[in-house]
Short mmCIF file of C-alpha atoms and ligand atoms in Angstrom, two decimals:
data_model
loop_
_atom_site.label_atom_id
_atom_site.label_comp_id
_atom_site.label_asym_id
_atom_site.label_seq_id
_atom_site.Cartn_x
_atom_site.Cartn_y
_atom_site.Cartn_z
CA UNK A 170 165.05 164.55 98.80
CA UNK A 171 167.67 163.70 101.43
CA UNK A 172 166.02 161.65 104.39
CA UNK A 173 166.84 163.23 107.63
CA UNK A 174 168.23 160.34 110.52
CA UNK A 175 168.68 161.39 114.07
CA UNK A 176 171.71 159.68 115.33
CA UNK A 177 171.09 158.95 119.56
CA UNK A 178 174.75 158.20 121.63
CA UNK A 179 173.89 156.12 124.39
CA UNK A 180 177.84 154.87 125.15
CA UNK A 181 179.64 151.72 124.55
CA UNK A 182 182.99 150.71 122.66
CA UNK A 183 181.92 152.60 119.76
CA UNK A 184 182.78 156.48 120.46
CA UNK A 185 185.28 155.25 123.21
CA UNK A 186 188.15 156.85 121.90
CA UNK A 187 186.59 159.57 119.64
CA UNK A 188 185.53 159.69 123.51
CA UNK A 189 188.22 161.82 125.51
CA UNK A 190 186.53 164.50 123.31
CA UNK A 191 183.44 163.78 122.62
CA UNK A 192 181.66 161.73 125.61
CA UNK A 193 183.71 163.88 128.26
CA UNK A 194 182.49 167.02 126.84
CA UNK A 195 178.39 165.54 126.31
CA UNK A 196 178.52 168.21 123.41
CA UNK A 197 176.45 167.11 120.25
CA UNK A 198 178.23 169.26 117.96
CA UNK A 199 181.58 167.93 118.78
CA UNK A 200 180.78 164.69 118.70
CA UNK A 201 179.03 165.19 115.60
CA UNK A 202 182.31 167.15 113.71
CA UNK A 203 184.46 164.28 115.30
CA UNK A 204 182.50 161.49 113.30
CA UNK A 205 182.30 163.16 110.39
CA UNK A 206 185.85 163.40 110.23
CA UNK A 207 185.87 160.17 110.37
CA UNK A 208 183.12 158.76 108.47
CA UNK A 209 182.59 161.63 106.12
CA UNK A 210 180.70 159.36 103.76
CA UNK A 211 177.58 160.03 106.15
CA UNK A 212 176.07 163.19 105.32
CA UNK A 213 175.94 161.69 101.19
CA UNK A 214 173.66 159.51 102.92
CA UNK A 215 171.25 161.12 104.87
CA UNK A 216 170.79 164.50 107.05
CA UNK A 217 172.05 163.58 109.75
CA UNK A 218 171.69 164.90 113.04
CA UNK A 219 172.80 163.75 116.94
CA UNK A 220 172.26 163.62 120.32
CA UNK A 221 174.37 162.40 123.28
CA UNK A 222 171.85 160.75 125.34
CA UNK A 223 174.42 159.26 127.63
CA UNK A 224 177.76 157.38 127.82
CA UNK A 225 177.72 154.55 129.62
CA UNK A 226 178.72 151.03 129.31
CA UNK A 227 176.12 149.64 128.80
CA UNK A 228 176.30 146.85 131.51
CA UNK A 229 174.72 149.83 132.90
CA UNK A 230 171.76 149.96 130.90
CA UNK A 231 168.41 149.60 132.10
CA UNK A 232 164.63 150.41 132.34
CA UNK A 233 165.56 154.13 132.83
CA UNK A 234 167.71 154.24 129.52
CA UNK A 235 164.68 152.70 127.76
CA UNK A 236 162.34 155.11 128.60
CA UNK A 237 164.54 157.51 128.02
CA UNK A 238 165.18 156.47 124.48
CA UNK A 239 161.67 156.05 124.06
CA UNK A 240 160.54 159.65 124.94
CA UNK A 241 163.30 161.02 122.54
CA UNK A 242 161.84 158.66 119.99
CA UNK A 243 158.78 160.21 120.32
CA UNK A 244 159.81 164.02 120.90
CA UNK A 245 161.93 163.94 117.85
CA UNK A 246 159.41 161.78 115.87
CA UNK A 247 158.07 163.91 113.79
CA UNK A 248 161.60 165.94 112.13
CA UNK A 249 163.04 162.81 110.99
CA UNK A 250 162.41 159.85 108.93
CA UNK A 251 164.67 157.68 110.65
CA UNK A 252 166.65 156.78 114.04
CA UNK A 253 169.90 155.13 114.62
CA UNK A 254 171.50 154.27 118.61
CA UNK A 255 174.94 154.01 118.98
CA UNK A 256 174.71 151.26 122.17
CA UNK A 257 177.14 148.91 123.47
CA UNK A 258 177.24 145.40 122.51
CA UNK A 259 176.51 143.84 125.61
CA UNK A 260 173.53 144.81 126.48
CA UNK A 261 172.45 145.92 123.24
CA UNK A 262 169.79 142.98 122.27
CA UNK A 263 168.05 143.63 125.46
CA UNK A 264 167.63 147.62 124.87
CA UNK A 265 166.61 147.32 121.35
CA UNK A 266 164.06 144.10 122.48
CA UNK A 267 162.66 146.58 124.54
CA UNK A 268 161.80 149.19 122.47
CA UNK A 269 160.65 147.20 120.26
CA UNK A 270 157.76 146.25 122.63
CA UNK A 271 157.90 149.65 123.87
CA UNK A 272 157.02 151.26 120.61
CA UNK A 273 154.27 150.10 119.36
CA UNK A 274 152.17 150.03 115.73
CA UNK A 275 156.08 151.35 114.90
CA UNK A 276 156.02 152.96 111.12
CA UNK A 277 159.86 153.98 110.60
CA UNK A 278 163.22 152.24 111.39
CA UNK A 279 165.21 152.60 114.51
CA UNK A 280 168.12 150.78 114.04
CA UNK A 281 170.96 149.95 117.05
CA UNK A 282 174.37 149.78 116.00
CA UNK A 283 177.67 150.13 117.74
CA UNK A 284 180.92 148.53 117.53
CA UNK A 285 183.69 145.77 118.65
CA UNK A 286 186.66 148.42 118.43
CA UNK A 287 186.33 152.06 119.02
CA UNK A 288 185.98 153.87 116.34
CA UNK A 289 189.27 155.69 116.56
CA UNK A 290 190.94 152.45 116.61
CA UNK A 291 193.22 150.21 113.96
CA UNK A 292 190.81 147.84 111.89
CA UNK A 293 187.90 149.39 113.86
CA UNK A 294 184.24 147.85 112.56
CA UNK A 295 182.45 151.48 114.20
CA UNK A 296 182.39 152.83 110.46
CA UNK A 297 181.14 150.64 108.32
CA UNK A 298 178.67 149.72 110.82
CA UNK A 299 177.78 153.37 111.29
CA UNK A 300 177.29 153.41 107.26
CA UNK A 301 175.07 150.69 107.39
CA UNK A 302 173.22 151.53 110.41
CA UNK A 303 172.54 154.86 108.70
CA UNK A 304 171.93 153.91 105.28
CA UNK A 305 169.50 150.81 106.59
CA UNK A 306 167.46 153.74 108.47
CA UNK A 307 166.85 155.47 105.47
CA UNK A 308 164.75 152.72 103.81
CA UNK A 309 161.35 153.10 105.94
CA UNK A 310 161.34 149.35 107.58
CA UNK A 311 158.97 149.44 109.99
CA UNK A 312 160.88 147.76 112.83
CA UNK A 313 163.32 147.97 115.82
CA UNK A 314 166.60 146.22 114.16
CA UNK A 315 170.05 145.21 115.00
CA UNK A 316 172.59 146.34 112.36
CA UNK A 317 175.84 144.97 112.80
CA UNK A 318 178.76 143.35 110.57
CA UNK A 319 176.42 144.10 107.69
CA UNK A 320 173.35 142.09 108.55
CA UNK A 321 170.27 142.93 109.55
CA UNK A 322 168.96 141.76 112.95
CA UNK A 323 165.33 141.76 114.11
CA UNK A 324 165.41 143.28 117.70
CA UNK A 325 163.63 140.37 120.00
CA UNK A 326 165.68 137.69 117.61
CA UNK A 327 169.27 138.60 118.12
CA UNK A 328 171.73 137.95 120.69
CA UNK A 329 175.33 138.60 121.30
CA UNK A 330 177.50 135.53 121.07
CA UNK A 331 181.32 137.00 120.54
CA UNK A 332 183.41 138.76 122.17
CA UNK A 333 186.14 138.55 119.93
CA UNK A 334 185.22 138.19 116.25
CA UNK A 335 183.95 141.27 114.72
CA UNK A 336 180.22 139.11 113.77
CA UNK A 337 179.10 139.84 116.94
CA UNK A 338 175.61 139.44 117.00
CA UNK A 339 173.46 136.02 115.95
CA UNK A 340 169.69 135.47 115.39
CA UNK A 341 169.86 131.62 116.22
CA UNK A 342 165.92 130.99 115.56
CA UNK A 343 164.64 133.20 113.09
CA UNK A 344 167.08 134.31 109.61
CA UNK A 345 168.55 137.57 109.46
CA UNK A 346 166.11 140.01 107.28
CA UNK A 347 168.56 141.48 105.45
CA UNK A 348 172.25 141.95 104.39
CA UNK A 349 174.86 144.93 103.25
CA UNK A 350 176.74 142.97 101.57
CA UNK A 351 178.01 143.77 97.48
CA UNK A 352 174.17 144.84 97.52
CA UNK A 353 171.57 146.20 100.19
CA UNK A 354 169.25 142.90 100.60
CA UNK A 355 165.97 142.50 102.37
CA UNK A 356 163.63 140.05 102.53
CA UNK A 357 160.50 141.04 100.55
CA UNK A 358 158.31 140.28 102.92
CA UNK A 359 159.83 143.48 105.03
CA UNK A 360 159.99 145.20 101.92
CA UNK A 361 156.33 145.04 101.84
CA UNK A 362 155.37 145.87 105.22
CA UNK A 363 157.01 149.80 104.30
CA UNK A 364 154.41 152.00 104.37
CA UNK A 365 153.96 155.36 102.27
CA UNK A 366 155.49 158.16 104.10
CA UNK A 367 152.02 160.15 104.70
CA UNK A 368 151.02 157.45 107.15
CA UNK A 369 153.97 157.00 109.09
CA UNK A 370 152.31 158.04 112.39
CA UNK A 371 153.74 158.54 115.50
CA UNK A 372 153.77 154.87 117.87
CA UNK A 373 151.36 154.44 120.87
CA UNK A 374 154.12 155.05 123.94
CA UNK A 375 153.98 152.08 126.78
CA UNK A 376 156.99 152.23 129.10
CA UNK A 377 155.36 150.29 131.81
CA UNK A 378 158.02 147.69 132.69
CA UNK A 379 158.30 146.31 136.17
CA UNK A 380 162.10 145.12 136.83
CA UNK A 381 161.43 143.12 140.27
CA UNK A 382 162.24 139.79 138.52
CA UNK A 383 164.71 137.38 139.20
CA UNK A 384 166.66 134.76 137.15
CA UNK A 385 168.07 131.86 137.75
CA UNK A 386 170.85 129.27 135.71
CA UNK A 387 170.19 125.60 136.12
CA UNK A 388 173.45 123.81 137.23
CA UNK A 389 173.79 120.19 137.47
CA UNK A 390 173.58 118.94 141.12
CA UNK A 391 172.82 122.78 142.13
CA UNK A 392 169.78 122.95 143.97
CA UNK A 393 167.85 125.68 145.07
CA UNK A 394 167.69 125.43 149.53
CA UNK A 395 164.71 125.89 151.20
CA UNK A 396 165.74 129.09 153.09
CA UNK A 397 167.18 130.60 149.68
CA UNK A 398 163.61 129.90 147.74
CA UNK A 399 161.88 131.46 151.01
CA UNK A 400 163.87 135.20 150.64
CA UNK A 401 163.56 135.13 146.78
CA UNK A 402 159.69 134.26 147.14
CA UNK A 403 159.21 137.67 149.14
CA UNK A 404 161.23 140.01 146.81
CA UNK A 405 160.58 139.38 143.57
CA UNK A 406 157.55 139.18 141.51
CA UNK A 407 158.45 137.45 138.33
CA UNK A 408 161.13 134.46 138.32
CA UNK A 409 162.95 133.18 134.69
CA UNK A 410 164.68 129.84 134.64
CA UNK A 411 167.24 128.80 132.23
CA UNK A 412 166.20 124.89 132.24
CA UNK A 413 168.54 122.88 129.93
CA UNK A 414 167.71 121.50 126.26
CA UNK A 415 164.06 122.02 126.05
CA UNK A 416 163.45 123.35 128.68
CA UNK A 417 164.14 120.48 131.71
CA UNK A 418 165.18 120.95 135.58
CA UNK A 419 165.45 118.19 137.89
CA UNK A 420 162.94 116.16 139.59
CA UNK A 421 164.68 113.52 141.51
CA UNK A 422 165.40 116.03 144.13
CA UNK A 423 162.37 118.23 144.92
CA UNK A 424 164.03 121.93 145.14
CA UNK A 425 163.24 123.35 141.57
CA UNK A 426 159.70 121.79 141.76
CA UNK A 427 159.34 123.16 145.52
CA UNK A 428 160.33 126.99 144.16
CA UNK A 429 158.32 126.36 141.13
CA UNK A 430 155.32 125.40 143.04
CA UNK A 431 155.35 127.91 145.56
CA UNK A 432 156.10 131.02 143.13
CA UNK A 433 152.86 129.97 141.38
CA UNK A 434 151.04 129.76 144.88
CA UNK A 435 152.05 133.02 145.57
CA UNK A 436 150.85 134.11 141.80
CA UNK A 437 154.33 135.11 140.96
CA UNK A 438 154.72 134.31 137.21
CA UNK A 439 157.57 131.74 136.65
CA UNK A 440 158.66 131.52 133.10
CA UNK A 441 161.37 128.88 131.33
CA UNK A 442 163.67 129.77 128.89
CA UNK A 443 166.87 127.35 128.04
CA UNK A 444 170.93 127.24 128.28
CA UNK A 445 170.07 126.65 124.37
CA UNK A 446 170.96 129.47 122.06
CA UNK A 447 169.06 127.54 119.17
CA UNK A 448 165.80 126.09 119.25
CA UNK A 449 162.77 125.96 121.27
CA UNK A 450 161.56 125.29 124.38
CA UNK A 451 159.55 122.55 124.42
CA UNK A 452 157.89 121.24 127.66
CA UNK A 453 155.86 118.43 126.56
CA UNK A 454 158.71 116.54 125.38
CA UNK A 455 160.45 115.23 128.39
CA UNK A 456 159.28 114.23 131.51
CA UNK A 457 161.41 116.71 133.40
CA UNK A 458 159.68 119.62 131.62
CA UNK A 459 156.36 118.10 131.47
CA UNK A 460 155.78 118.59 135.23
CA UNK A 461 156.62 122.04 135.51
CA UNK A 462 153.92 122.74 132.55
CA UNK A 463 151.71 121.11 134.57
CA UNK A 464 152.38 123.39 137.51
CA UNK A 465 151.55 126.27 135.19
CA UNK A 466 155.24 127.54 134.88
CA UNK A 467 155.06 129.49 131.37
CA UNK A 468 157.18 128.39 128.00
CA UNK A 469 159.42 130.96 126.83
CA UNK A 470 158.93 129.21 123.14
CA UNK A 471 161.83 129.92 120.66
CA UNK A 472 162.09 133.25 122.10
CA UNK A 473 165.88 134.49 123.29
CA UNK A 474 166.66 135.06 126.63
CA UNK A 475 166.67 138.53 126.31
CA UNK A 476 163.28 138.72 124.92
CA UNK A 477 161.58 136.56 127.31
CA UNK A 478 163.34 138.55 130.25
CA UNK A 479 162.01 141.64 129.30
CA UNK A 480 158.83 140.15 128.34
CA UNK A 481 158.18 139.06 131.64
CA UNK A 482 158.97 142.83 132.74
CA UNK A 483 156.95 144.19 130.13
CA UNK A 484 154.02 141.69 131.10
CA UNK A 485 154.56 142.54 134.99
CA UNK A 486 154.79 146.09 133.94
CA UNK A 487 151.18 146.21 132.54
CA UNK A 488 149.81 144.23 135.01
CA UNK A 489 148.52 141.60 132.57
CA UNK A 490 146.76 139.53 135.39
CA UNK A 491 148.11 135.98 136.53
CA UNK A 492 145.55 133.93 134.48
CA UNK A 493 146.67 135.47 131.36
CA UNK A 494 149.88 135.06 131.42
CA UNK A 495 150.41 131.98 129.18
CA UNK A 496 148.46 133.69 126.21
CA UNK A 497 150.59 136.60 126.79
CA UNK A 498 153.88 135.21 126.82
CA UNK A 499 152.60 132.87 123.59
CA UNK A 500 151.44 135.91 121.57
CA UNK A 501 154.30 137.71 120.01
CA UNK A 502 154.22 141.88 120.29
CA UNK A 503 157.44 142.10 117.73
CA UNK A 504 158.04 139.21 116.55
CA UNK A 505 159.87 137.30 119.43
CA UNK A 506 158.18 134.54 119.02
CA UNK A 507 156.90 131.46 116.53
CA UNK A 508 153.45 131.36 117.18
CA UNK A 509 152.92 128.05 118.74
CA UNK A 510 150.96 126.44 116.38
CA UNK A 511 153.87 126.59 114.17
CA UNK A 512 156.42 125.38 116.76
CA UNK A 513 153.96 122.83 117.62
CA UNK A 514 154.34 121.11 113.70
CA UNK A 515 157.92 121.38 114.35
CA UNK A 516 158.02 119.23 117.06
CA UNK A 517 155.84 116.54 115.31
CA UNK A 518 158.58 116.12 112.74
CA UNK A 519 161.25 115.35 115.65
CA UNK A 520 159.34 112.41 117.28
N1 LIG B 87 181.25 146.95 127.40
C1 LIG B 87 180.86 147.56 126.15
C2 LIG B 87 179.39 147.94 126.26
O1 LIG B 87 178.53 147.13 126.07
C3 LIG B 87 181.11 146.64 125.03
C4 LIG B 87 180.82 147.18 123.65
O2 LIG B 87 180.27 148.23 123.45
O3 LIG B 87 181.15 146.47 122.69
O4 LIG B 87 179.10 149.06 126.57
#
C-alpha cells in the first residue's frame, strides 16, 4: 500500500516563485496543484498531502516555528507514515536540530528539505530534492534528517556551508547516513533501527526551550570591556563562545576569563563551541582552554554550532539545574554528539 507523507511549507527559496500564487494565497490546495504540476512524479511515490504552515524566510525562524512544527507533528501523527518540511536553508540545521530534541523516542522520519533556487526557476535543485525528501520519508527511519543534493543528513550533524553551489549542506564530524544517488543507500545500522509499523508510537512532546542566551565570536585582539560583560551578565541566562581551534580564548589579557568567571558566579551556564567546522573541542589540550575547563565553562564536544546553541536552550528550557550541566551537554539526546569516551581515544592518537 501507498505510504501517506504530509508535506509542511514553512517558507524559504524553495516555493518562492511557485510563491506569487501559492504563499500569497496560504491555500494548501493551490500550493499543492502548483507542485504537482511541477513535480508530478510525487504522488507515484507516496500520498501525499500539505500544509502551509507559514512563509517566511527563515532568518525568521525561531522557538515559536518549532513548537509550532512540533504540535502539527503530533496532531497529524497518527494519518501519516511520514513528514517532510519545506524550510529555508539558512536556518534550516537549527530547526530540524531542534526537533530532533524536541521529539523524542521518534519512530517515523521527518525529513527537512528545501532548495538553493526556487522551484520555478532555470536549473532549480527544489525537485529533485522534493523527490528525495519524499521518497526518503517513506522508508520508516526513525530520525529527524536533512535531505538535500541527494544525501542524507542527520539533523544535530549538519550545517550549511554554501551559498552558492547547489551541495549546500555538510556534516563535517559525523558521515552522511545515506545517499540518492544511482541507488537509495543507507547505512545498515539505520536500516536496523526501523521499527515494524504497529509500534510506531506517537513521540513524548517537550517544547521547553528558553531563548535568553547569548553568543559571542572570538576575534583576535577583541576583548570583551568590563561595562559590556556587566549588561550581558544581567540579561541573559546562558552564554556560547566560539573559542578558536579547540576550543582556546585568550589569557594574557584577563577579559574572556573575567566574563567567564563571573557568568559561572552568577550560575549562568557558559558553554564553548569553536570557529572550527571540523573536529572537536578539546579543552585539555592547550593551556588557553585548559583554564576555562577549570572554571567549569562546559565543552560543546564535536557537536555543531547549531546543536550546541539550541542545546543550551533546550537545557535552560528544562531547567536542568547548574550542577548538571556538564553531564547534560556530554550526553547526546539525537545524536549530536561523540560520547566522550570516544572523543577522548581520539585525542590520545594526536599527542
Ligand atoms: N533566505 C532563504 C531562507 O533561508 C534561503 C533559502 O531558503 O535557501 O529562507
Amino acid at each position: 500500500m501507498k505510504k501517506r507523507v504530509l508535506i509542511y511549507h514553512t517558507g524559504g527559496t524553495f516555493g518562492m516563485a511557485l510563491g506569487d500564487t501559492l504563499a500569497a494565497q496560504k491555500q494548501s490546495p493551490h500550493f499543492l496543484e502548483d507542485l504537482l504540476q511541477r513535480v508530478p512524479e510525487l504522488p507515484s511515490l507516496a500520498k501525499i498531502e500539505l500544509r502551509i504552515l507559514c512563509n517566511i524566510d527563515s532568518s525568521d525562524a525561531n522557538q515559536k516555528l518549532w513548537c509550532l512544527l512540533a504540535n502539527a507533528i503530533q496532531e497529524d501523527w497518527n494519518d501519516f507514515d511520514g513528514f517532510v518540511i519545506i524550510h529555508g536553508t539558512d536556518t534550516m540545521a537549527f530547526s530540524a536540530t531542534a526537533l530532533a530534541f524536541i521529539l523524542q523516542g521518534l519512530t517515523k522520519s521527518i525529513v527537512f528539505t528545501g532548495s538553493q533556487r526556487p522551484i520555478s526557476a532555470m536549473r532549480s535543485d527544489a525537485r529533485v530534492n522534493i523527490i528525495d525528501a519524499v521518497e526518503l520519508a517513506t522508508r520508516g527511519i526513525p530520525e529527524v534528517m536533512v535531505c538535500f543534493d541527494s544525501e542524507i543528513h542527520r539533523a544535530t550533524r549538519v550545517t550549511k556551508y554554501s551559498n552558492e553551489h547547489l551541495y549546500a549542506f555538510k556534516s563535517y564530524n559525523a558521515p552522511v547516513i545515506g545517499s540518492l544517488g544511482v541507488n537509495f543507500k543507507i547505512k545498515r545500522k539505520i536500516l536496523n533501527s526501523i521499527i515494524p509499523f504497529a509500534k510506531r508510537h506517537m513521540p513524548v512532546v517537550n517544547t521547553n526551550s528558553n531563548s535568553n542566551i547569548a553568543s559571542l565570536l572570538c576575534v583576535p585582539g577583541v576583548m570583551p570591556s568590563d561595562s559590556f560583560i556587566e549588561s550581558l551578565l544581567n540579561s541573559i541566562e546562558g552564554l556560547i563562545v566560539q573559542g578558536f581551534g579547540s576550543g582556546n580564548l585568550p589569557v594574557t589579557e584577563k577579559n574572556w576569563l573575567n566574563l567567564c568567571q563571573k557568568a559561572l558566579l552568577k550560575k549562568i551556564p557558559v558553554v564553548m563551541s569553536t570557529q572550527c567546522e571540523s573536529g572537536a573541542v578539546s579543552l585539555d589540550l592547550y593551556e588557553n582552554g585548559r583554564i576555562f575547563s577549570d572554571l567549569g565553562v562546559i565543552s560543546a564536544l564535536d557537536m555543531t554550532f547549531e546543536a550546541a546553541s539550541v542545546k543550551l536552550m533546550i537545557m535552560l528550557g528544562r531547567k536542568i539545574s547548574f550542577e548538571k550541566r556538564h553531564e547534560f551537554f556530554a550526553t547526546p539526546l539525537a545524536f549530536e554528539c561523540t560520547p566522550v569516551s570516544k572523543n577522548k581515544e581520539d585525542i590520545g592518537t594526536r599527542k
